[in-house]
Short mmCIF file of C-alpha atoms and ligand atoms in Angstrom, two decimals:
data_model
loop_
_atom_site.label_atom_id
_atom_site.label_comp_id
_atom_site.label_asym_id
_atom_site.label_seq_id
_atom_site.Cartn_x
_atom_site.Cartn_y
_atom_site.Cartn_z
CA UNK L 6 1.07 31.35 -19.37
CA UNK L 7 3.56 29.30 -17.31
CA UNK L 8 4.50 26.21 -19.31
CA UNK L 9 6.96 24.67 -16.86
CA UNK L 10 6.40 20.93 -16.78
CA UNK L 11 6.98 18.79 -13.70
CA UNK L 12 6.68 15.30 -15.20
CA UNK L 13 5.12 12.90 -12.76
CA UNK L 14 4.53 15.97 -10.53
CA UNK L 15 8.09 15.40 -9.32
CA UNK L 16 8.96 17.89 -6.58
CA UNK L 17 5.60 19.66 -6.67
CA UNK L 18 4.02 20.64 -3.33
CA UNK L 19 0.24 20.54 -3.76
CA UNK L 20 -0.80 21.42 -0.20
CA UNK L 21 0.26 21.29 3.44
CA UNK L 22 -0.34 18.28 5.68
CA UNK L 23 0.05 17.42 9.37
CA UNK L 24 0.27 13.67 8.88
CA UNK L 25 3.62 12.46 7.58
CA UNK L 26 7.15 13.78 7.08
CA UNK L 27 9.71 12.02 4.89
CA UNK L 28 13.37 12.99 4.58
CA UNK L 29 14.41 11.11 1.48
CA UNK L 30 18.09 12.06 1.81
CA UNK L 31 18.40 10.85 5.39
CA UNK L 32 15.95 7.93 5.05
CA UNK L 33 13.59 9.19 7.73
CA UNK L 34 9.88 8.49 7.94
CA UNK L 35 7.87 10.27 10.63
CA UNK L 36 4.16 9.77 11.40
CA UNK L 37 2.87 12.86 13.23
CA UNK L 38 6.20 13.49 14.95
CA UNK L 39 7.10 9.85 15.74
CA UNK L 40 9.93 8.06 13.97
CA UNK L 41 8.72 4.91 12.21
CA UNK L 42 11.44 2.89 13.95
CA UNK L 43 9.83 3.63 17.30
CA UNK L 44 6.32 2.98 16.05
CA UNK L 45 7.11 -0.67 15.33
CA UNK L 46 6.67 -1.09 19.11
CA UNK L 47 3.03 0.03 18.76
CA UNK L 48 0.02 -1.97 17.62
CA UNK L 49 -1.63 -1.08 14.32
CA UNK L 50 -4.67 0.26 16.21
CA UNK L 51 -2.44 2.67 18.17
CA UNK L 52 -0.95 3.92 14.90
CA UNK L 53 -4.41 4.33 13.38
CA UNK L 54 -5.37 6.51 16.35
CA UNK L 55 -2.16 8.48 15.89
CA UNK L 56 -2.78 9.06 12.19
CA UNK L 57 -6.45 9.94 12.63
CA UNK L 58 -6.29 11.98 15.84
CA UNK L 59 -2.81 13.46 15.93
CA UNK L 60 -1.32 11.51 18.84
CA UNK L 61 -0.98 8.06 20.30
CA UNK L 62 -4.05 6.95 22.30
CA UNK L 63 -4.47 6.56 26.03
CA UNK L 64 -5.61 3.09 27.09
CA UNK L 65 -9.24 4.32 27.19
CA UNK L 66 -8.98 5.88 23.71
CA UNK L 67 -7.47 2.68 22.35
CA UNK L 68 -10.28 0.58 23.79
CA UNK L 69 -12.83 3.01 22.33
CA UNK L 70 -11.29 2.72 18.86
CA UNK L 71 -11.26 -1.08 19.09
CA UNK L 72 -14.89 -1.16 20.22
CA UNK L 73 -15.95 1.23 17.46
CA UNK L 74 -14.19 -0.88 14.81
CA UNK L 75 -15.81 -4.08 16.12
CA UNK L 76 -19.29 -2.66 15.50
CA UNK L 77 -18.84 -2.82 11.73
CA UNK L 78 -16.55 -5.78 11.29
CA UNK L 79 -19.10 -8.12 9.68
CA UNK L 80 -19.48 -7.77 5.90
CA UNK L 81 -22.93 -7.26 4.35
CA UNK L 82 -24.15 -10.59 2.92
CA UNK L 83 -24.50 -8.97 -0.51
CA UNK L 84 -20.78 -8.15 -0.60
CA UNK L 85 -19.85 -11.72 0.37
CA UNK L 86 -22.21 -12.94 -2.37
CA UNK L 87 -20.49 -10.61 -4.81
CA UNK L 88 -17.11 -12.11 -3.90
CA UNK L 89 -18.58 -15.59 -4.36
CA UNK L 90 -19.61 -14.62 -7.90
CA UNK L 91 -16.06 -13.69 -8.91
CA UNK L 92 -14.53 -16.13 -11.40
CA UNK L 93 -11.87 -18.39 -9.86
CA UNK L 94 -9.06 -16.67 -11.74
CA UNK L 95 -10.06 -13.09 -10.84
CA UNK L 96 -7.12 -11.04 -9.60
CA UNK L 97 -7.51 -10.30 -5.88
CA UNK L 98 -6.92 -6.56 -6.37
CA UNK L 99 -9.72 -6.45 -8.95
CA UNK L 100 -11.98 -8.28 -6.51
CA UNK L 101 -11.01 -6.03 -3.58
CA UNK L 102 -11.49 -2.84 -5.59
CA UNK L 103 -14.93 -4.02 -6.72
CA UNK L 104 -15.96 -5.13 -3.22
CA UNK L 105 -14.95 -1.82 -1.61
CA UNK L 106 -16.87 0.05 -4.28
CA UNK L 107 -19.89 -2.22 -3.66
CA UNK L 108 -19.86 -1.46 0.08
CA UNK L 109 -21.25 1.99 -0.81
CA UNK L 110 -24.45 0.39 -2.06
CA UNK L 111 -25.02 -1.20 1.37
CA UNK L 112 -24.34 2.02 3.30
CA UNK L 113 -27.38 4.12 4.31
CA UNK L 114 -25.38 7.35 3.92
CA UNK L 115 -22.49 6.78 1.51
CA UNK L 116 -22.30 10.33 0.20
CA UNK L 117 -22.08 12.59 3.25
CA UNK L 118 -18.64 14.20 3.48
CA UNK L 119 -19.08 15.87 6.87
CA UNK L 120 -16.40 14.77 9.34
CA UNK L 121 -18.71 12.57 11.40
CA UNK L 122 -19.89 10.56 8.40
CA UNK L 123 -16.42 10.32 6.86
CA UNK L 124 -15.12 9.07 10.20
CA UNK L 125 -17.94 6.50 10.48
CA UNK L 126 -17.18 5.13 7.01
CA UNK L 127 -13.43 5.18 7.70
CA UNK L 128 -13.87 3.12 10.86
CA UNK L 129 -16.10 0.63 9.03
CA UNK L 130 -13.51 0.30 6.24
CA UNK L 131 -10.71 -0.11 8.77
CA UNK L 132 -12.62 -3.04 10.26
CA UNK L 133 -13.86 -4.52 7.01
CA UNK L 134 -10.85 -4.35 4.70
CA UNK L 135 -8.99 -7.18 6.51
CA UNK L 136 -12.16 -9.25 6.57
CA UNK L 137 -12.73 -8.60 2.88
CA UNK L 138 -9.22 -9.74 2.01
CA UNK L 139 -9.45 -12.75 4.34
CA UNK L 140 -12.83 -13.72 2.88
CA UNK L 141 -11.57 -13.27 -0.64
CA UNK L 142 -8.62 -15.57 -0.04
CA UNK L 143 -10.73 -18.25 1.67
CA UNK L 144 -13.20 -18.29 -1.20
CA UNK L 145 -10.34 -18.57 -3.69
CA UNK L 146 -9.15 -21.61 -1.77
CA UNK L 147 -12.66 -23.12 -1.97
CA UNK L 148 -13.16 -22.62 1.78
CA UNK L 149 -15.99 -20.93 3.66
CA UNK L 150 -15.33 -17.44 5.10
CA UNK L 151 -14.52 -17.21 8.80
CA UNK L 152 -16.53 -14.89 11.06
CA UNK L 153 -14.10 -12.44 12.67
CA UNK L 154 -13.33 -12.96 16.36
CA UNK L 155 -14.14 -9.77 18.32
CA UNK L 156 -11.47 -10.60 20.91
CA UNK L 157 -8.64 -10.36 18.39
CA UNK L 158 -6.75 -7.26 17.23
CA UNK L 159 -6.98 -6.08 13.61
CA UNK L 160 -3.71 -7.89 12.80
CA UNK L 161 -4.88 -11.02 14.66
CA UNK L 162 -8.27 -11.01 13.00
CA UNK L 163 -6.70 -10.52 9.62
CA UNK L 164 -4.64 -13.67 10.06
CA UNK L 165 -7.63 -15.46 11.57
CA UNK L 166 -9.96 -14.62 8.68
CA UNK L 167 -7.25 -15.66 6.21
CA UNK L 168 -6.39 -19.00 7.76
CA UNK L 169 -9.36 -19.92 9.97
CA UNK L 170 -6.91 -20.64 12.78
CA UNK L 171 -6.20 -18.50 15.79
CA UNK L 172 -2.81 -16.92 15.03
CA UNK L 173 0.23 -17.18 17.28
CA UNK L 174 1.40 -14.11 19.17
CA UNK L 175 4.57 -14.06 17.08
CA UNK L 176 2.69 -14.09 13.74
CA UNK L 177 0.31 -11.39 15.00
CA UNK L 178 3.29 -9.22 15.99
CA UNK L 179 4.86 -9.59 12.52
CA UNK L 180 1.55 -8.65 10.91
CA UNK L 181 1.19 -5.67 13.25
CA UNK L 182 4.66 -4.44 12.24
CA UNK L 183 3.84 -4.91 8.54
CA UNK L 184 0.58 -2.99 8.92
CA UNK L 185 2.28 -0.16 10.83
CA UNK L 186 5.07 0.16 8.24
CA UNK L 187 2.63 0.25 5.33
CA UNK L 188 0.03 2.48 7.01
CA UNK L 189 1.09 5.86 5.69
CA UNK L 190 3.53 7.51 3.32
CA UNK L 191 2.63 11.09 2.57
CA UNK L 192 1.61 12.05 -0.95
CA UNK L 193 2.36 8.71 -2.56
CA UNK L 194 0.53 7.86 -5.80
CA UNK L 195 -2.54 6.16 -4.28
CA UNK L 196 -2.96 8.75 -1.51
CA UNK L 197 -2.67 11.57 -4.02
CA UNK L 198 -5.26 9.83 -6.18
CA UNK L 199 -7.58 9.32 -3.20
CA UNK L 200 -7.20 12.98 -2.16
CA UNK L 201 -7.67 14.24 -5.72
CA UNK L 202 -10.79 12.10 -6.08
CA UNK L 203 -12.18 13.41 -2.78
CA UNK L 204 -11.41 16.96 -3.88
CA UNK L 205 -14.45 16.82 -6.18
CA UNK L 206 -16.43 16.24 -2.95
CA UNK L 207 -17.37 12.80 -4.11
CA UNK L 208 -17.81 10.11 -1.43
CA UNK L 209 -15.26 8.19 0.65
CA UNK L 210 -15.96 4.86 -1.09
CA UNK L 211 -15.18 6.39 -4.48
CA UNK L 212 -11.96 7.98 -3.18
CA UNK L 213 -10.80 4.73 -1.55
CA UNK L 214 -11.74 2.68 -4.61
CA UNK L 215 -9.60 5.05 -6.69
CA UNK L 216 -6.77 4.70 -4.15
CA UNK L 217 -6.94 0.90 -4.40
CA UNK L 218 -6.90 1.13 -8.19
CA UNK L 219 -3.74 3.22 -8.03
CA UNK L 220 -2.05 1.04 -5.40
CA UNK L 221 -2.48 -2.01 -7.64
CA UNK L 222 0.05 -0.81 -10.23
CA UNK L 223 3.48 -2.51 -10.36
CA UNK L 224 5.29 0.81 -9.92
CA UNK L 225 3.48 1.31 -6.59
CA UNK L 226 1.92 -1.28 -4.22
CA UNK L 227 1.87 -3.97 -6.89
CA UNK L 228 5.66 -4.16 -6.68
CA UNK L 229 5.59 -6.53 -3.69
CA UNK L 230 3.84 -9.17 -5.81
CA UNK L 231 6.35 -8.36 -8.58
CA UNK L 232 9.26 -9.01 -6.19
CA UNK L 233 7.90 -12.43 -5.23
CA UNK L 234 7.15 -13.35 -8.84
CA UNK L 235 10.74 -12.45 -9.70
CA UNK L 236 12.16 -14.47 -6.78
CA UNK L 237 10.07 -17.46 -7.82
CA UNK L 238 11.18 -17.12 -11.43
CA UNK L 239 14.85 -16.88 -10.38
CA UNK L 240 14.53 -19.91 -8.13
CA UNK L 241 17.97 -19.93 -6.47
CA UNK L 242 20.76 -17.63 -5.26
CA UNK L 243 23.02 -18.71 -8.15
CA UNK L 244 20.52 -17.43 -10.73
CA UNK L 245 20.07 -13.96 -9.20
CA UNK L 246 22.97 -12.26 -10.98
CA UNK L 247 21.86 -13.44 -14.43
CA UNK L 248 18.29 -12.31 -13.79
CA UNK L 249 19.34 -8.83 -12.67
CA UNK L 250 21.75 -8.35 -15.58
CA UNK L 251 19.22 -9.61 -18.14
CA UNK L 252 16.45 -7.40 -16.73
CA UNK L 253 18.62 -4.29 -16.64
CA UNK L 254 19.73 -4.95 -20.22
CA UNK L 255 16.13 -4.69 -21.46
CA UNK L 256 14.82 -1.28 -22.53
CA UNK L 257 13.43 0.37 -19.37
CA UNK L 258 14.14 -2.85 -17.44
CA UNK L 259 13.17 -2.54 -13.77
CA UNK L 260 13.96 -4.68 -10.78
CA UNK L 261 10.83 -4.67 -8.65
CA UNK L 262 11.26 -3.52 -5.06
CA UNK L 263 14.09 -1.10 -5.88
CA UNK L 264 14.02 2.66 -6.31
CA UNK L 265 11.80 5.37 -4.95
CA UNK L 266 10.65 8.82 -5.96
CA UNK L 267 11.44 10.29 -2.53
CA UNK L 268 14.17 8.15 -0.93
CA UNK L 269 17.66 8.61 -2.23
CA UNK L 270 18.98 6.18 0.38
CA UNK L 271 17.57 2.88 1.65
CA UNK L 272 13.90 3.16 2.61
CA UNK L 273 13.80 2.95 6.45
CA UNK L 274 10.90 0.50 6.19
CA UNK L 275 13.11 -1.84 4.14
CA UNK L 276 15.69 -1.79 6.96
CA UNK L 277 13.07 -2.88 9.49
CA UNK L 278 11.56 -5.51 7.20
CA UNK L 279 15.00 -6.88 6.42
CA UNK L 280 15.46 -7.67 10.13
CA UNK L 281 12.01 -9.28 10.28
CA UNK L 282 12.74 -11.35 7.17
CA UNK L 283 16.11 -12.41 8.54
CA UNK L 284 14.56 -13.51 11.85
CA UNK L 285 11.74 -15.41 10.12
CA UNK L 286 14.25 -17.10 7.81
CA UNK L 287 16.31 -18.20 10.81
CA UNK L 288 13.32 -19.40 12.80
CA UNK L 289 11.58 -21.19 9.94
CA UNK L 290 14.68 -22.64 8.32
CA UNK L 291 13.30 -21.32 4.99
CA UNK L 292 16.14 -18.92 4.25
CA UNK L 293 16.12 -19.15 0.44
CA UNK L 294 13.97 -16.07 -0.24
CA UNK L 295 15.93 -13.91 2.15
CA UNK L 296 19.29 -15.02 0.78
CA UNK L 297 18.15 -14.39 -2.79
CA UNK L 298 17.01 -10.91 -1.74
CA UNK L 299 20.42 -10.09 -0.25
CA UNK L 300 22.13 -11.27 -3.42
CA UNK L 301 19.77 -9.19 -5.52
CA UNK L 302 20.66 -6.08 -3.54
CA UNK L 303 24.38 -6.84 -3.86
CA UNK L 304 24.15 -7.11 -7.65
CA UNK L 305 21.90 -4.05 -7.94
CA UNK L 306 24.32 -1.97 -5.82
CA UNK L 307 27.19 -2.98 -8.07
CA UNK L 308 25.33 -2.39 -11.34
CA UNK L 309 23.85 0.94 -10.27
CA UNK L 310 27.25 2.11 -8.99
CA UNK L 311 28.61 1.56 -12.54
CA UNK L 312 26.03 4.12 -13.69
CA UNK L 313 26.91 6.44 -10.78
CA UNK L 314 23.47 5.85 -9.31
CA UNK L 315 22.02 4.56 -6.06
CA UNK L 316 18.79 2.60 -6.47
CA UNK L 317 18.03 1.03 -3.12
CA UNK L 318 15.42 -1.43 -1.80
CA UNK L 319 12.04 0.08 -0.97
CA UNK L 320 9.30 -1.16 1.38
CA UNK L 321 8.09 -3.76 -1.11
CA UNK L 322 11.41 -5.55 -1.37
CA UNK L 323 11.70 -7.43 1.93
CA UNK L 324 7.96 -7.46 2.57
CA UNK L 325 7.77 -10.06 -0.22
CA UNK L 326 9.92 -12.61 1.63
CA UNK L 327 8.23 -11.75 4.95
CA UNK L 328 4.77 -12.47 3.51
CA UNK L 329 6.07 -15.59 1.82
CA UNK L 330 7.35 -16.91 5.11
CA UNK L 331 3.98 -16.12 6.71
CA UNK L 332 2.47 -18.41 4.06
CA UNK L 333 0.59 -15.93 1.81
CA UNK L 334 0.36 -16.42 -1.97
CA UNK L 335 2.19 -13.74 -3.96
CA UNK L 336 -0.91 -12.13 -5.46
CA UNK L 337 -2.28 -11.42 -1.96
CA UNK L 338 0.63 -9.14 -1.05
CA UNK L 339 -0.87 -6.02 -2.62
CA UNK L 340 -4.29 -6.58 -0.97
CA UNK L 341 -2.40 -6.85 2.34
CA UNK L 342 -0.80 -3.49 1.53
CA UNK L 343 -4.30 -2.05 0.96
CA UNK L 344 -5.46 -3.39 4.35
CA UNK L 345 -2.66 -1.38 5.97
CA UNK L 346 -2.94 1.74 3.83
CA UNK L 347 -6.64 2.28 4.52
CA UNK L 348 -5.56 4.11 7.70
CA UNK L 349 -3.29 6.50 5.81
CA UNK L 350 -5.80 7.08 3.02
CA UNK L 351 -8.48 7.90 5.58
CA UNK L 352 -6.19 10.26 7.54
CA UNK L 353 -5.66 12.17 4.28
CA UNK L 354 -9.36 12.19 3.42
CA UNK L 355 -10.09 13.78 6.83
CA UNK L 356 -7.63 16.54 5.93
CA UNK L 357 -8.88 16.91 2.38
CA UNK L 358 -12.59 17.17 3.21
CA UNK L 359 -11.86 19.51 6.15
CA UNK L 360 -10.18 22.10 3.94
CA UNK L 361 -10.93 21.21 0.35
CA UNK L 362 -9.75 22.71 -2.90
CA UNK L 363 -10.43 20.96 -6.18
CA UNK L 364 -7.26 19.31 -7.53
CA UNK L 365 -6.99 20.31 -11.15
CA UNK L 366 -3.52 20.64 -12.71
CA UNK L 367 -2.97 21.45 -16.37
CA UNK L 368 -1.30 19.86 -19.38
CA UNK L 369 0.76 21.86 -21.83
CA UNK L 370 -0.92 21.36 -25.21
CA UNK L 371 1.43 20.26 -27.98
CA UNK L 372 -1.12 18.99 -30.50
CA UNK L 373 -2.05 20.52 -33.87
CA UNK L 374 -3.80 23.89 -34.13
CA UNK L 375 -5.80 25.79 -36.74
CA UNK L 376 -7.36 22.83 -38.57
CA UNK L 377 -10.48 23.40 -40.66
CA UNK L 378 -13.59 21.23 -40.25
CA UNK L 379 -14.78 19.23 -43.29
CA UNK L 380 -17.98 17.12 -43.41
CA UNK L 381 -17.34 13.36 -43.12
CA UNK L 382 -17.66 12.53 -46.88
CA UNK L 383 -15.21 15.25 -47.84
CA UNK L 384 -12.36 13.90 -45.66
CA UNK L 385 -9.48 12.12 -47.38
N1 ACO F 239 15.31 -0.99 -11.49
C1 ACO F 239 16.21 -0.51 -12.37
N2 ACO F 239 16.46 0.80 -12.56
C2 ACO F 239 15.76 1.66 -11.80
C3 ACO F 239 14.82 1.23 -10.86
C4 ACO F 239 14.60 -0.16 -10.72
N3 ACO F 239 13.70 -0.63 -9.86
N4 ACO F 239 14.27 2.30 -10.25
C5 ACO F 239 14.85 3.38 -10.79
N5 ACO F 239 15.76 2.99 -11.72
C6 ACO F 239 16.60 3.88 -12.54
C7 ACO F 239 15.81 4.23 -13.79
O1 ACO F 239 16.14 3.37 -14.82
C8 ACO F 239 16.20 5.64 -14.06
O2 ACO F 239 17.36 5.63 -14.83
P1 ACO F 239 17.44 6.58 -16.15
O3 ACO F 239 17.44 7.98 -15.61
O4 ACO F 239 18.73 6.16 -16.77
O5 ACO F 239 16.23 6.27 -16.97
C9 ACO F 239 16.56 6.22 -12.68
O6 ACO F 239 16.81 5.08 -11.82
C10 ACO F 239 15.45 7.04 -12.08
O7 ACO F 239 14.24 6.28 -12.14
P2 ACO F 239 12.83 6.91 -12.43
O8 ACO F 239 11.91 5.87 -12.92
O9 ACO F 239 12.97 8.15 -13.26
O10 ACO F 239 12.40 7.35 -10.98
P3 ACO F 239 10.93 7.64 -10.53
O11 ACO F 239 11.03 8.46 -9.32
O12 ACO F 239 10.10 8.16 -11.65
O13 ACO F 239 10.37 6.17 -10.21
C11 ACO F 239 9.86 4.16 -9.16
C12 ACO F 239 10.31 5.61 -8.96
C13 ACO F 239 8.63 4.09 -10.06
C14 ACO F 239 9.47 3.59 -7.79
C15 ACO F 239 11.01 3.34 -9.78
O14 ACO F 239 12.11 3.35 -8.90
C16 ACO F 239 10.62 1.91 -10.12
O15 ACO F 239 10.10 1.65 -11.21
N6 ACO F 239 10.83 0.94 -9.17
C17 ACO F 239 10.40 -0.43 -9.38
C18 ACO F 239 8.95 -0.60 -8.92
C19 ACO F 239 8.81 -0.51 -7.43
O16 ACO F 239 9.53 -1.16 -6.68
N7 ACO F 239 7.82 0.29 -6.98
C20 ACO F 239 7.49 0.41 -5.56
C21 ACO F 239 7.85 1.76 -5.03
S1 ACO F 239 7.51 1.87 -3.29
C22 ACO F 239 5.85 2.02 -3.27
O17 ACO F 239 5.20 2.57 -4.09
C23 ACO F 239 5.14 1.44 -2.12
#
């Protein structure tokens, strides 16, 4: 029996995929043949079409996708009621995970895993996830939910349902870029979890709920909230160095927003988001978060170099200051990530259901052997 262990499944290929290619040494991220740097020109809807259908849409295909998504944009009343019942202090990722799971109960055919049904549910989730997150945030602020505006794009509607105000073109473009950059990333933890869950031929809602649960963790999508919490705790550029040194001195101390399993150089998404953050800082005059981020990278580079290591910013690092400058509270950053990643998760579920094999790795047993059973009263 082969007892080779790949901890954290590091370097293990579990299947083939047509969706995403990452070159971690060169810092390249490719969605279905297109470099991510070029895709920032596209709208999120165009990228969804690319991920789900294999290529960018024609105008007619784009309109069809938008129309299809509009059909399901309104949330069932029962799900809004469920969100209303959440205690004021409930974490937004807990609320989102619960609400997505609850959507299954309002679906007439939640369990079918044929392509047509999976596609129908995927389109409904694409439309509803931004509305769920927007509704969630409005309720937390003691405000009434906003009915989505069918004339707005997914990015526009997301901002609209969050704020209740029609967003500017500039803010919509920033949100579009953020959604595109976070849409897909190969066999990352949450996508692997979603695929593994689907591999039992359970339903889409269960697989996506599992994906959301995985994304929430601070080593994955939860890191963007962690970055903002750290920046808030640090408070000023002068305090950055002390914070980094103190954190690294702790056992297993981690600076959120740095490091990646696949990238050995700077994450290409961090490069793009750095430019966005820099522009927003300049335009808004609120440069503190961006300047603290640059200082954090400078100190991390220096400290990691001492250990002969390169631990570079990942996608979560600059997204924190971007979202801050768009006015979102820190604990909403991971739900925003989930809104974007629904497209990638669904692209992978299409692949998984189309050619399924149960995901079932093994553990090498190292526990005791050969023990003898004794009845309960005879045990010491
Ligand atoms: N801060 C400090 N040191 C780090 C960091 C970090 N953020 N990331 C990696 N390192 C160091 C580790 O201490 C480790 O050193 P060691 O070998 O002396 O123990 C070495 O780099 C390798 O790190 P691992 O944790 O073994 O790498 P792994 O591939 O398992 O982990 C991970 C990747 C979880 C992303 C890690 O870099 C990390 O914890 N980062 C902080 C959390 C974060 O930003 N997550 C978001 C990732 S992007 C995303 O999921 C969307």
